[in-house]
Amino acid sequence: MAEKSKKISIWDAKIIRRALLDSFRKLNPRVMMKNPVMFVVEVGSLLTTIQLVRGLVAPVPSVTDTLFELQITLWLWFTVLFANFAEAMAEGRGKAQADTLRKAKTETIAHRLLASGQTETVNAPDLRKGDIVVVSAGEFIPGDGEVIEGVASVDESAITGESAPVIREAGGDRSAVTGGTRVLSDQIKVRITSNPGETFIDRMIALVEGAERQKTPNEIALAILLAGLTIIFLLAVVTLQPFAIYSHAPQTLFVLVSLLVCLIPTTIGGLLSAIGIAGMDRLIQHNVLAMSGRAVEAAGDVNTLLLDKTGTITLGNRQATAFIPVGGVSESALADAAQLSSLADETPEGRSIIVLAKEKYGMRGRELAPHEAHFIPFTAQTRMSGVDFDGREIRKGAVDAIERYVSELGGSAPAEMREIVERIAKEGGTPLVVAEGRRPLGVIYLKDIVKGGMSERFNQLRRMGIKTVMITGDNPLTAATIAREAGVDDFLAEARPEDKMALIRREQAEGKLVAMTGDGTNDAPALAQADVGVAMNTGTQAAKEAGNMVDLDSNPTKLIEIVEIGKQLLMTRGALTTFSIANDVAKYFAIIPAMFMLAFPPLAALNIMNLRTVQSAILSAVIFNALIIVALIPLALRGVKYRPMSAAALLRRNLLIYGFGGLVVPFVGIKLIDMLIHAVGLA
Amino acid sequence: MTLNGWLQIIVFLALILLVTKPLGLFMTHVFDRERTFLDPVLRPAERLIYRLTRVDETREMRWTEYAVAMLLFSLISMLVLYLLQRLQGALPWNPQGLPGVEQGLSFNTAASFTTNTNWQSYVPETTMSYLTQMAGLAYHNFVSAAVGIALAVAFIRGIARREKETIGNFWVDMVRASLWVLLPFCLVGALVLVSQGVVQNLKPYDRAQLVDRNVTVEVDKKDAAGNPVKEIQPVTEQTIAQGPVASQEFIKQWGTNGGGFFNANSAHPFENPTPLTNLIGLFSIFAVSAGLTYTLGRMTGSQRHGWAVWAAMAVLFLAGIMATYWAESRGNPQLTGTDQAASAAQPGGNMEGKEVRFGIANSALWAVVTTDASCGAVNSMHDSFTPLGGMAPLVNIMLGEVIFGGVGAGLYGILIFVILSVFVAGLMVGRTPEYLGKKIEAYDVKMAMLAVLIFPLVILVLTAVSAVSPDFGTSQLNNQGPHGLSEMLYAFTSGTGNNGSAFAGLSANTSWYNTALGFAMLAGRFLIIVPVLAIAGNLARKKPVPPSPGTFPVTTPLFTVLLTSVIVIVGALTFFPVLSLGPIVEHLLMNAGQTF
């Protein structure tokens, strides 16, 4: 876990240094064009710069105010640079992570298996899809692939940051291995499944670096809105000059560009791409790789969450919770027998029986070796296990198996036992019957344990308008009990993969968006069908390819966090857009009276902030407009705080903070800046 | 402001509230082609129309087809009106022998009536023959209103439908709007107006000898050097214009047209003779548009959303009337020593340019209602309002004619703002914004922004060109300074908003203003309609998302506040700079003692 705590901070000095440099590199107009709002600012800055230089070369002393013009020009450039800096900061952590990943991609040597059975040594980049390589302990796995023979423990910390080794074995759902990870023990044969440049690590580098970043649907829609607003303000400012001329109060280029830059939504325009990048980055910090930003946005829209019962809602294994004796047997005798029969049982259920006996009856695990104990392992034929020692024959197993065993020995099960077994089944538990010889001793109550805090989370999801559906292979009775206990809205019992698929299709037909997690090859079609399909990193290659996200921690509960991150991403954009537009009101009250107070002195009535001079009013508005971008970078990177609540409550809250706040803050900010620059004597 | 004045305003709004549901329900039945009590009479007429025009009433149209049908229909009706004006000298029902109308004015008037603007650059009683008034102008009063209603209904269908390619049949919607929503009400309404004294005849104009022989009139003349001068002339005789007024008067308001039969419009005693006709006029301006909000709620299955939209309109209306009524009652602070207080003997306040029959409250109310609703009929002279009192009507139009708005146009106009509000605020609840279950995506935002862009583009650019062009722009102004700017701004705002009311003070019957305003009216109507229909078509295709607690609520008071704020902020941000150089600075200068 040491590596995991070594998360890179956003405020790492190295990241900031690189971001500062990048903000200048991003001034390239071809890059700026992608962001129409900031491109307008750049063009404006360029125009004022040219005008400034012309003024310096051929000054008209009575008209020009060089100090003011210089300051305006500088602050306009700062506005562009600050926006670039925000974007560079958002990219920073990803870039740093990409560097680390690249190191993991060091040139490895592979042992390719030839048809003859011999191996040849080749460089990893020469491997192609379908090649088979042998990897031994201590070696790096040369490419993505599937284990076709053997089992090994693998260190995947290069990708997941998790230093505990994981088991990879041929067949089943744990066969996928990733290039750049290291085999710690044993030897495996791996069939390579991707060509160089298309490997998981390559994709991951591209993702964290943001190289493949495409604008997401909502981002495009918002960019259109912002471009539209920019055009409206462009019209308002460009036509203001004729009106000013009509009113005998023509304005200088510096003032007009200042007004324009203050009005167009530079705050959100400058932070928009940073928000998107930061959203993806937040997912990566949660060890989730989203294959597209579209998937992250879709996560915010999810209406239905499909959650596998085992491992997600319940702890994954049934646990013994009670011993229920029958036929006058004492509870401790039953516990004793149950514990004895489970001493050699390595299954989680078996271990939980020992633990329960220990906790409830103080029975310590005993050493049976001196007693010449003989353990009977569980088989599919007998469907029971047990122990023979000191002449005692203790068996435990499914009710029908034990009944048969007992009756073969001439005993019989009491009616009360049947009742207990039925009751347990009805309650969603699993009954295990214990017998000693021909005498049934009682029933062990095995129960699915719902993880702590789950019903709380499902409640939150319900408030967010998200329906949770539990998927389980259990019978409907058991499923219903667990569903009730966990607080999910619905369940799908005795679910086969095709049932899951049908459920997803049905939900989607109603217009709902469905999210699910999965790891097996069986899950692949459903993962592909779901709007958000999160594949577990431990899962098969097929599952990973079908989903649109991969959870490196293989933690199915993370789906809930993913939904929250998706929502946060949209909320941050909406909040900053509202804030940005609300800001304009104050800027109008700063700049418009300043522009026309000389021609129409009574307009001073609109100068409600009581700004000192014409120059200082305009300058303050421009400075505020630039600084607010910097001030909001942390918010853009962190995202607006998301609290699970109804949309109506959320809207009220955010409108108050970002709408009303956006109205008030600039009045205060501009006034303060005005006082400051007046005190310093800059205007 | 008086209690009596406020009571009249409240009674008016209460009447609108009362008519919303029944009229909205009626229109829902009409456009869902369900049975109404008028069917026995109107169905045969409708079927006959379809048989003659070979329209298959069951065939539905995609939005593109709908748009093309609407554009072609409008184009042809516009051409017919143009020709009718040009040729009226040779056509019947012209007892005054009025000559054909000049081409620039004919274009302007044709554009004006086709777009439901009814801007009048001319004096009707000395320009238009009875035939042109009835077959040309009154015809457009009906069909331009019917087109507006049809478009609003098509838009509502777009929201309500799920995974459909079509949004209705333009011809059917238009015919049903005319036959069910317009004609029957106008038939009854016109008769009520006649009972109140509104004339309805085809007689030549009457002449009356004045009893008072000392009446003179100031006439604008140019002296030998070409400078404008005033000349005093004696008046002994008065011409009393006549005509088929009542039949045109009711549809003028019911269809939010606003083009007066006479130049004095609703201030003329033959158009608006009594307080009752004044109230009927006000009521009929808002009625259909208010009803359509109910139709919206009904057809989309979210009645409370319809009321939330209604409430946003009502809030904006109240803001407008408060501002205007306050400003006009306050009078002119520079008139010191004059009693401007309201009393039993006088209305008080700023009575310049107002009918004594209507006083401050009813003049202010009419000015606000007519500009809220893109009607444009006037019963007072907006040019003579105080700067702020005149700014309120101007701002009403600038906000997009969505405060109840023109019939149909008001609804689809406000729905554009609804989409933008839902988009911005919808993001804030952390989901892809959705409106009544329909996701609002890039295409919808693009079309909504295109529609919103038209107002600043046309209004600001054309006003700016006029403001810096002494030859053809500012030379037509009666006043200089900020007030002159308001006059130009109002003209282009009124044209683009398809309002048609004149601030006056601008001689607009020139080739620049006729052409530019004609263009403004066409752009303000059709360049907005096409993106509106595109959104309707796109929404109809979408699969609705079922509502959940995570859905953005569009039925709450909070939504009403949000929608109102978005409308005000978009309008204010766009027009604040020019307003600050127009009415705002004029107001401040007036307080400082300078008038224009």
mmCIF file of C-alpha atoms in Angstrom, chain B residues 451-581:
data_model
loop_
_atom_site.group_PDB
_atom_site.id
_atom_site.type_symbol
_atom_site.label_atom_id
_atom_site.label_comp_id
_atom_site.label_asym_id
_atom_site.label_seq_id
_atom_site.Cartn_x
_atom_site.Cartn_y
_atom_site.Cartn_z
ATOM 1 C CA ALA B 451 -32.963 32.133 -32.426
ATOM 2 C CA VAL B 452 -31.708 34.266 -29.531
ATOM 3 C CA LEU B 453 -28.994 35.846 -31.692
ATOM 4 C CA ILE B 454 -31.472 37.329 -34.158
ATOM 5 C CA PHE B 455 -32.658 40.085 -31.824
ATOM 6 C CA PRO B 456 -29.262 41.639 -30.996
ATOM 7 C CA LEU B 457 -28.038 41.131 -34.531
ATOM 8 C CA VAL B 458 -30.905 42.871 -36.295
ATOM 9 C CA ILE B 459 -31.846 45.467 -33.693
ATOM 10 C CA LEU B 460 -28.377 46.618 -32.702
ATOM 11 C CA VAL B 461 -26.790 46.573 -36.142
ATOM 12 C CA LEU B 462 -29.615 48.384 -37.937
ATOM 13 C CA THR B 463 -29.984 50.950 -35.153
ATOM 14 C CA ALA B 464 -26.220 51.484 -35.115
ATOM 15 C CA VAL B 465 -26.155 52.049 -38.864
ATOM 16 C CA SER B 466 -28.996 54.553 -38.566
ATOM 17 C CA ALA B 467 -27.354 56.336 -35.635
ATOM 18 C CA VAL B 468 -24.196 57.164 -37.567
ATOM 19 C CA SER B 469 -25.875 57.968 -40.877
ATOM 20 C CA PRO B 470 -26.963 61.619 -40.905
ATOM 21 C CA ASP B 471 -28.317 61.433 -44.476
ATOM 22 C CA PHE B 472 -30.888 58.706 -44.087
ATOM 23 C CA GLY B 473 -30.762 57.748 -40.386
ATOM 24 C CA THR B 474 -30.732 60.617 -37.932
ATOM 25 C CA SER B 475 -32.223 63.107 -40.417
ATOM 26 C CA GLN B 476 -35.651 61.514 -39.896
ATOM 27 C CA LEU B 477 -35.633 62.141 -36.155
ATOM 28 C CA ASN B 478 -37.956 64.641 -34.501
ATOM 29 C CA ASN B 479 -35.761 64.779 -31.405
ATOM 30 C CA GLN B 480 -32.025 64.693 -30.904
ATOM 31 C CA GLY B 481 -29.864 63.355 -28.102
ATOM 32 C CA PRO B 482 -30.802 60.282 -26.106
ATOM 33 C CA HIS B 483 -34.462 60.619 -27.035
ATOM 34 C CA GLY B 484 -33.600 60.446 -30.718
ATOM 35 C CA LEU B 485 -31.629 57.290 -30.071
ATOM 36 C CA SER B 486 -34.658 55.835 -28.300
ATOM 37 C CA GLU B 487 -36.813 56.656 -31.328
ATOM 38 C CA MET B 488 -34.561 54.764 -33.737
ATOM 39 C CA LEU B 489 -33.998 51.942 -31.282
ATOM 40 C CA TYR B 490 -37.707 51.586 -30.655
ATOM 41 C CA ALA B 491 -38.491 51.403 -34.367
ATOM 42 C CA PHE B 492 -36.052 48.561 -35.040
ATOM 43 C CA THR B 493 -36.940 46.798 -31.816
ATOM 44 C CA SER B 494 -40.627 47.014 -32.644
ATOM 45 C CA GLY B 495 -40.013 45.725 -36.171
ATOM 46 C CA THR B 496 -37.720 42.866 -35.185
ATOM 47 C CA GLY B 497 -39.960 41.916 -32.284
ATOM 48 C CA ASN B 498 -42.900 41.887 -34.710
ATOM 49 C CA ASN B 499 -44.624 44.272 -32.362
ATOM 50 C CA GLY B 500 -45.522 47.052 -34.749
ATOM 51 C CA SER B 501 -46.199 49.767 -32.246
ATOM 52 C CA ALA B 502 -44.472 53.008 -33.064
ATOM 53 C CA PHE B 503 -42.657 55.105 -30.516
ATOM 54 C CA ALA B 504 -43.206 57.768 -33.123
ATOM 55 C CA GLY B 505 -41.030 60.784 -33.438
ATOM 56 C CA LEU B 506 -39.376 59.111 -36.381
ATOM 57 C CA SER B 507 -40.473 59.716 -39.959
ATOM 58 C CA ALA B 508 -40.120 56.139 -41.040
ATOM 59 C CA ASN B 509 -41.730 56.353 -44.470
ATOM 60 C CA THR B 510 -38.399 56.644 -46.262
ATOM 61 C CA SER B 511 -36.681 54.136 -48.456
ATOM 62 C CA TRP B 512 -34.040 53.299 -45.785
ATOM 63 C CA TYR B 513 -36.461 52.824 -42.941
ATOM 64 C CA ASN B 514 -39.077 51.069 -45.080
ATOM 65 C CA THR B 515 -36.496 48.624 -46.419
ATOM 66 C CA ALA B 516 -34.508 48.148 -43.216
ATOM 67 C CA LEU B 517 -37.597 47.756 -41.082
ATOM 68 C CA GLY B 518 -39.137 45.409 -43.656
ATOM 69 C CA PHE B 519 -36.003 43.287 -43.437
ATOM 70 C CA ALA B 520 -36.010 43.507 -39.637
ATOM 71 C CA MET B 521 -39.596 42.267 -39.489
ATOM 72 C CA LEU B 522 -38.958 39.350 -41.830
ATOM 73 C CA ALA B 523 -35.777 38.372 -39.968
ATOM 74 C CA GLY B 524 -37.440 38.750 -36.591
ATOM 75 C CA ARG B 525 -40.180 36.367 -37.668
ATOM 76 C CA PHE B 526 -38.783 33.767 -40.024
ATOM 77 C CA LEU B 527 -35.161 33.535 -38.889
ATOM 78 C CA ILE B 528 -36.530 32.671 -35.476
ATOM 79 C CA ILE B 529 -39.239 30.318 -36.683
ATOM 80 C CA VAL B 530 -36.908 28.027 -38.619
ATOM 81 C CA PRO B 531 -34.644 27.155 -35.663
ATOM 82 C CA VAL B 532 -37.760 26.870 -33.504
ATOM 83 C CA LEU B 533 -39.206 24.258 -35.845
ATOM 84 C CA ALA B 534 -35.833 22.517 -36.011
ATOM 85 C CA ILE B 535 -35.877 22.150 -32.239
ATOM 86 C CA ALA B 536 -39.466 20.880 -32.378
ATOM 87 C CA GLY B 537 -38.524 18.260 -34.952
ATOM 88 C CA ASN B 538 -35.468 17.219 -33.007
ATOM 89 C CA LEU B 539 -37.320 16.964 -29.704
ATOM 90 C CA ALA B 540 -40.093 14.900 -31.276
ATOM 91 C CA ARG B 541 -37.539 12.320 -32.370
ATOM 92 C CA LYS B 542 -36.104 11.847 -28.885
ATOM 93 C CA LYS B 543 -36.945 9.114 -26.503
ATOM 94 C CA PRO B 544 -38.167 10.617 -23.251
ATOM 95 C CA VAL B 545 -36.418 9.894 -19.978
ATOM 96 C CA PRO B 546 -38.879 9.023 -17.224
ATOM 97 C CA PRO B 547 -38.975 11.622 -14.456
ATOM 98 C CA SER B 548 -37.284 10.879 -11.130
ATOM 99 C CA PRO B 549 -36.207 12.868 -8.076
ATOM 100 C CA GLY B 550 -32.989 13.518 -9.993
ATOM 101 C CA THR B 551 -34.864 15.262 -12.780
ATOM 102 C CA PHE B 552 -34.664 18.998 -13.126
ATOM 103 C CA PRO B 553 -38.061 20.299 -11.990
ATOM 104 C CA VAL B 554 -39.825 22.646 -14.418
ATOM 105 C CA THR B 555 -43.016 22.943 -12.409
ATOM 106 C CA THR B 556 -41.904 24.822 -9.322
ATOM 107 C CA PRO B 557 -41.870 28.489 -8.305
ATOM 108 C CA LEU B 558 -38.089 28.175 -8.361
ATOM 109 C CA PHE B 559 -38.305 27.341 -12.043
ATOM 110 C CA THR B 560 -40.489 30.403 -12.597
ATOM 111 C CA VAL B 561 -37.888 32.561 -10.870
ATOM 112 C CA LEU B 562 -35.129 30.957 -12.911
ATOM 113 C CA LEU B 563 -36.936 31.406 -16.214
ATOM 114 C CA THR B 564 -37.761 35.009 -15.393
ATOM 115 C CA SER B 565 -34.150 35.716 -14.465
ATOM 116 C CA VAL B 566 -32.782 34.146 -17.643
ATOM 117 C CA ILE B 567 -35.142 36.208 -19.804
ATOM 118 C CA VAL B 568 -34.264 39.415 -17.968
ATOM 119 C CA ILE B 569 -30.532 38.724 -17.856
ATOM 120 C CA VAL B 570 -30.227 37.804 -21.530
ATOM 121 C CA GLY B 571 -32.221 40.892 -22.483
ATOM 122 C CA ALA B 572 -30.467 43.181 -20.046
ATOM 123 C CA LEU B 573 -26.970 42.031 -20.924
ATOM 124 C CA THR B 574 -27.680 42.480 -24.611
ATOM 125 C CA PHE B 575 -29.319 45.864 -24.492
ATOM 126 C CA PHE B 576 -28.050 47.568 -21.341
ATOM 127 C CA PRO B 577 -25.300 49.545 -23.128
ATOM 128 C CA VAL B 578 -27.623 51.055 -25.707
ATOM 129 C CA LEU B 579 -30.387 51.627 -23.165
ATOM 130 C CA SER B 580 -27.938 53.449 -20.938
ATOM 131 C CA LEU B 581 -27.287 55.892 -23.787
#
